[in-house]
CSV table of C-alpha atoms in Angstrom, one decimal:
chain,number,residue,atom,x,y,z
Q,1,MET,CA,98.4,114.8,18.4
Q,2,SER,CA,100.6,117.2,20.0
Q,3,THR,CA,104.5,117.3,19.6
Q,4,ALA,CA,107.5,118.3,21.6
Q,5,LEU,CA,111.1,119.1,21.3
Q,6,ILE,CA,113.6,117.4,23.8
Q,7,ILE,CA,117.0,118.9,23.6
Q,8,VAL,CA,119.2,116.5,25.6
Q,9,ASP,CA,122.7,117.9,27.2
Q,10,ILE,CA,123.8,120.5,24.6
Q,11,GLN,CA,125.9,121.8,27.2
Q,12,ASN,CA,129.5,123.6,27.4
Q,13,ASP,CA,131.9,120.9,28.6
Q,14,TYR,CA,131.0,118.9,24.9
Q,15,PHE,CA,132.5,121.8,23.2
Q,16,PRO,CA,136.4,122.6,22.6
Q,17,ASN,CA,138.1,123.3,25.6
Q,18,GLY,CA,135.4,121.3,27.8
Q,19,LYS,CA,135.7,118.3,30.1
Q,20,MET,CA,134.1,115.9,27.5
Q,21,GLU,CA,135.0,117.3,24.1
Q,22,LEU,CA,132.7,115.6,21.7
Q,23,SER,CA,133.4,115.2,17.7
Q,24,ASN,CA,131.9,118.1,16.0
Q,25,PRO,CA,129.7,119.2,18.3
Q,26,GLU,CA,129.3,122.6,16.7
Q,27,LYS,CA,127.5,121.1,13.8
Q,28,ALA,CA,125.3,119.3,15.6
Q,29,ALA,CA,124.4,122.1,17.9
Q,30,ALA,CA,123.8,124.1,14.9
Q,31,ASN,CA,121.5,121.5,13.7
Q,32,ALA,CA,119.6,121.5,17.1
Q,33,ALA,CA,119.1,125.0,16.8
Q,34,LYS,CA,117.4,125.1,13.5
Q,35,VAL,CA,115.3,122.6,14.8
Q,36,LEU,CA,114.3,124.6,17.8
Q,37,GLU,CA,113.6,127.9,15.7
Q,38,TRP,CA,111.4,125.8,14.0
Q,39,PHE,CA,109.6,125.0,17.3
Q,40,ARG,CA,109.9,128.5,18.3
Q,41,GLN,CA,107.6,129.5,15.2
Q,42,ASN,CA,105.4,126.9,15.3
Q,43,ASN,CA,105.0,125.0,18.7
Q,44,LYS,CA,106.4,127.1,21.4
Q,45,GLU,CA,104.6,125.4,24.2
Q,46,ASN,CA,106.2,122.0,23.8
Q,47,ILE,CA,110.0,122.7,24.2
Q,48,PHE,CA,112.0,121.2,26.5
Q,49,HIS,CA,115.7,121.5,27.3
Q,50,VAL,CA,117.2,118.8,29.5
Q,51,GLN,CA,120.3,119.5,31.3
Q,52,HIS,CA,122.5,117.0,33.1
Q,53,ILE,CA,124.1,118.0,36.3
Q,54,ALA,CA,126.6,115.6,38.0
Q,55,GLY,CA,125.2,113.7,40.9
Q,56,SER,CA,128.8,113.0,41.9
Q,57,PRO,CA,132.1,114.8,41.0
Q,58,GLU,CA,133.3,111.4,40.0
Q,59,LEU,CA,131.7,112.2,36.7
Q,60,GLY,CA,134.4,114.7,36.1
Q,61,PHE,CA,132.4,117.2,33.6
Q,62,PHE,CA,128.8,118.7,34.3
Q,63,LEU,CA,129.8,119.5,37.8
Q,64,PRO,CA,127.2,121.6,39.7
Q,65,ASP,CA,127.7,125.5,39.2
Q,66,THR,CA,130.0,125.6,36.7
Q,67,GLU,CA,130.4,126.9,33.1
Q,68,GLY,CA,130.7,123.6,31.8
Q,69,ALA,CA,127.5,122.6,33.0
Q,70,GLU,CA,125.6,125.2,31.4
Q,71,LEU,CA,123.4,124.8,28.2
Q,72,HIS,CA,125.3,126.1,25.5
Q,73,GLU,CA,124.4,129.6,23.9
Q,74,THR,CA,123.2,127.9,20.5
Q,75,VAL,CA,120.3,126.4,22.2
Q,76,THR,CA,119.9,129.0,25.2
Q,77,PRO,CA,116.3,128.6,26.5
Q,78,LEU,CA,113.9,131.7,26.3
Q,79,GLU,CA,111.6,132.5,29.1
Q,80,GLY,CA,108.5,130.3,29.4
Q,81,GLU,CA,110.7,127.3,27.9
Q,82,ASN,CA,111.0,124.4,30.2
Q,83,LEU,CA,113.9,123.3,31.7
Q,84,ILE,CA,114.3,119.7,33.1
Q,85,VAL,CA,117.5,118.9,35.4
Q,86,LYS,CA,118.6,115.3,35.4
Q,87,ASN,CA,121.0,113.4,37.0
Q,88,PHE,CA,121.2,110.1,34.8
Q,89,PRO,CA,121.5,109.4,31.1
Q,90,ASN,CA,117.9,108.9,30.8
Q,91,SER,CA,116.2,112.4,30.8
Q,92,PHE,CA,112.8,110.5,32.5
Q,93,LEU,CA,114.6,109.0,34.9
Q,94,LYS,CA,113.7,110.8,38.5
Q,95,THR,CA,112.7,114.0,36.3
Q,96,ASP,CA,109.2,115.4,35.9
Q,97,LEU,CA,109.8,115.3,31.9
Q,98,GLU,CA,107.2,112.4,31.4
Q,99,SER,CA,104.2,114.2,33.7
Q,100,LYS,CA,105.1,117.9,31.9
Q,101,LEU,CA,104.8,116.0,28.4
Q,102,ARG,CA,101.6,114.2,29.5
Q,103,ASP,CA,100.1,117.4,31.1
Q,104,ASN,CA,100.7,119.2,27.7
Q,105,GLY,CA,99.0,116.5,25.9
Q,106,VAL,CA,102.2,115.6,24.0
Q,107,THR,CA,101.9,112.2,21.9
Q,108,ASN,CA,105.1,112.8,19.8
Q,109,VAL,CA,108.6,113.8,20.7
Q,110,ILE,CA,111.5,114.7,18.4
Q,111,VAL,CA,114.6,114.3,20.0
Q,112,VAL,CA,118.3,116.2,19.3
Q,113,GLY,CA,121.2,116.5,21.7
Q,114,MET,CA,124.4,114.8,22.9
Q,115,MET,CA,125.7,112.2,23.5
Q,116,THR,CA,124.5,109.8,21.1
Q,117,HIS,CA,125.8,106.7,22.4
Q,118,MET,CA,124.7,107.6,25.9
Q,119,CYS,CA,122.0,110.0,26.8
Q,120,ILE,CA,120.3,110.2,23.4
Q,121,ASP,CA,120.2,106.5,23.1
Q,122,ALA,CA,118.8,106.2,26.8
Q,123,THR,CA,116.3,109.3,26.4
Q,124,VAL,CA,114.9,108.1,23.0
Q,125,ARG,CA,114.5,104.1,24.2
Q,126,ALA,CA,112.8,105.6,27.2
Q,127,ALA,CA,110.4,107.9,25.6
Q,128,VAL,CA,109.4,105.2,23.3
Q,129,ASP,CA,109.1,102.7,26.3
Q,130,LEU,CA,106.9,105.1,27.8
Q,131,GLY,CA,104.3,105.3,24.6
Q,132,PHE,CA,105.6,108.3,22.8
Q,133,GLU,CA,105.7,108.2,19.3
Q,134,THR,CA,109.7,109.0,18.6
Q,135,THR,CA,111.8,110.7,16.2
Q,136,LEU,CA,115.5,111.2,16.4
Q,137,ILE,CA,117.2,114.2,14.2
Q,138,GLU,CA,120.5,112.4,14.0
Q,139,ASP,CA,122.6,114.8,12.6
Q,140,ALA,CA,121.3,117.2,15.4
Q,141,CYS,CA,123.1,114.7,17.6
Q,142,ALA,CA,127.2,114.4,18.3
Q,143,THR,CA,129.0,111.8,20.3
Q,144,ARG,CA,132.8,110.6,20.9
Q,145,GLU,CA,135.4,108.0,20.0
Q,146,LEU,CA,134.8,105.1,22.6
Q,147,SER,CA,137.5,102.6,23.6
Q,148,TYR,CA,137.4,99.0,25.0
Q,149,GLY,CA,140.4,97.0,26.0
Q,150,ASP,CA,142.4,97.5,22.8
Q,151,LYS,CA,139.8,98.3,20.6
Q,152,SER,CA,139.2,102.0,19.7
Q,153,VAL,CA,135.9,102.9,17.7
Q,154,PRO,CA,136.0,106.3,15.8
Q,155,ALA,CA,132.9,109.0,16.8
Q,156,GLU,CA,131.3,108.7,13.5
Q,157,GLN,CA,131.1,104.9,13.7
Q,158,VAL,CA,129.8,104.9,17.3
Q,159,HIS,CA,127.1,107.4,16.2
Q,160,TYR,CA,125.9,105.6,13.3
Q,161,ALA,CA,126.0,102.1,15.3
Q,162,PHE,CA,123.6,103.6,17.8
Q,163,VAL,CA,121.7,105.7,15.1
Q,164,SER,CA,121.0,102.5,13.2
Q,165,ALA,CA,120.2,100.5,16.1
Q,166,LEU,CA,117.5,103.0,17.1
Q,167,ALA,CA,116.2,103.1,13.4
Q,168,SER,CA,116.2,99.5,12.8
Q,169,MET,CA,113.3,98.9,15.1
Q,170,TYR,CA,112.9,101.6,17.8
Q,171,CYS,CA,112.3,105.0,16.4
Q,172,LYS,CA,112.0,107.0,13.2
Q,173,VAL,CA,115.1,108.7,12.5
Q,174,SER,CA,115.4,111.9,10.3
Q,175,SER,CA,117.6,114.4,9.1
Q,176,THR,CA,117.2,118.2,10.1
Q,177,GLU,CA,116.7,119.2,6.4
Q,178,ASP,CA,114.2,116.2,5.9
Q,179,PHE,CA,112.4,117.4,9.4
Q,180,LEU,CA,112.3,120.8,8.1
Q,181,LYS,CA,110.8,119.9,4.6
Q,182,GLN,CA,108.2,117.6,6.1
Q,183,ASN,CA,106.8,120.2,8.8
């Protein structure tokens, strides 16, 4: 049984002055960095950084060859760590993430990153659907306020709605502290 860390889209555009600023991205990134450090000390070969590059300029952020699309300094990949470039919310869609995980004998994945309501949700659900035992480190994720029509949903409610949906029947959910204590 081998476990991998998947760090999804912790990129500059999600931080202050970025093109798609999230709520409290620094806290989530700091927690993701703690999990990353644990993996660097205990499971070096199974670290996967995922970087979203906009497939179309209409997205408005993560544009190719921009500072905003670069991975944030808190989780900069080290030499030998895997980098997966994606163009869709699901980190598995049209990437070699699944084949690299399988080639390394990975059966369990730990997911951290951004945005909870989009790329994290899509990646976690895909991982489970592909048969990976999946754990989401919820406080190593961040999202933003959403609106629909005249309704506005604060970021914290968006985050916990998606986390609770995933936890109810889809995957294990943990805090950074609990993950580090148990491993």
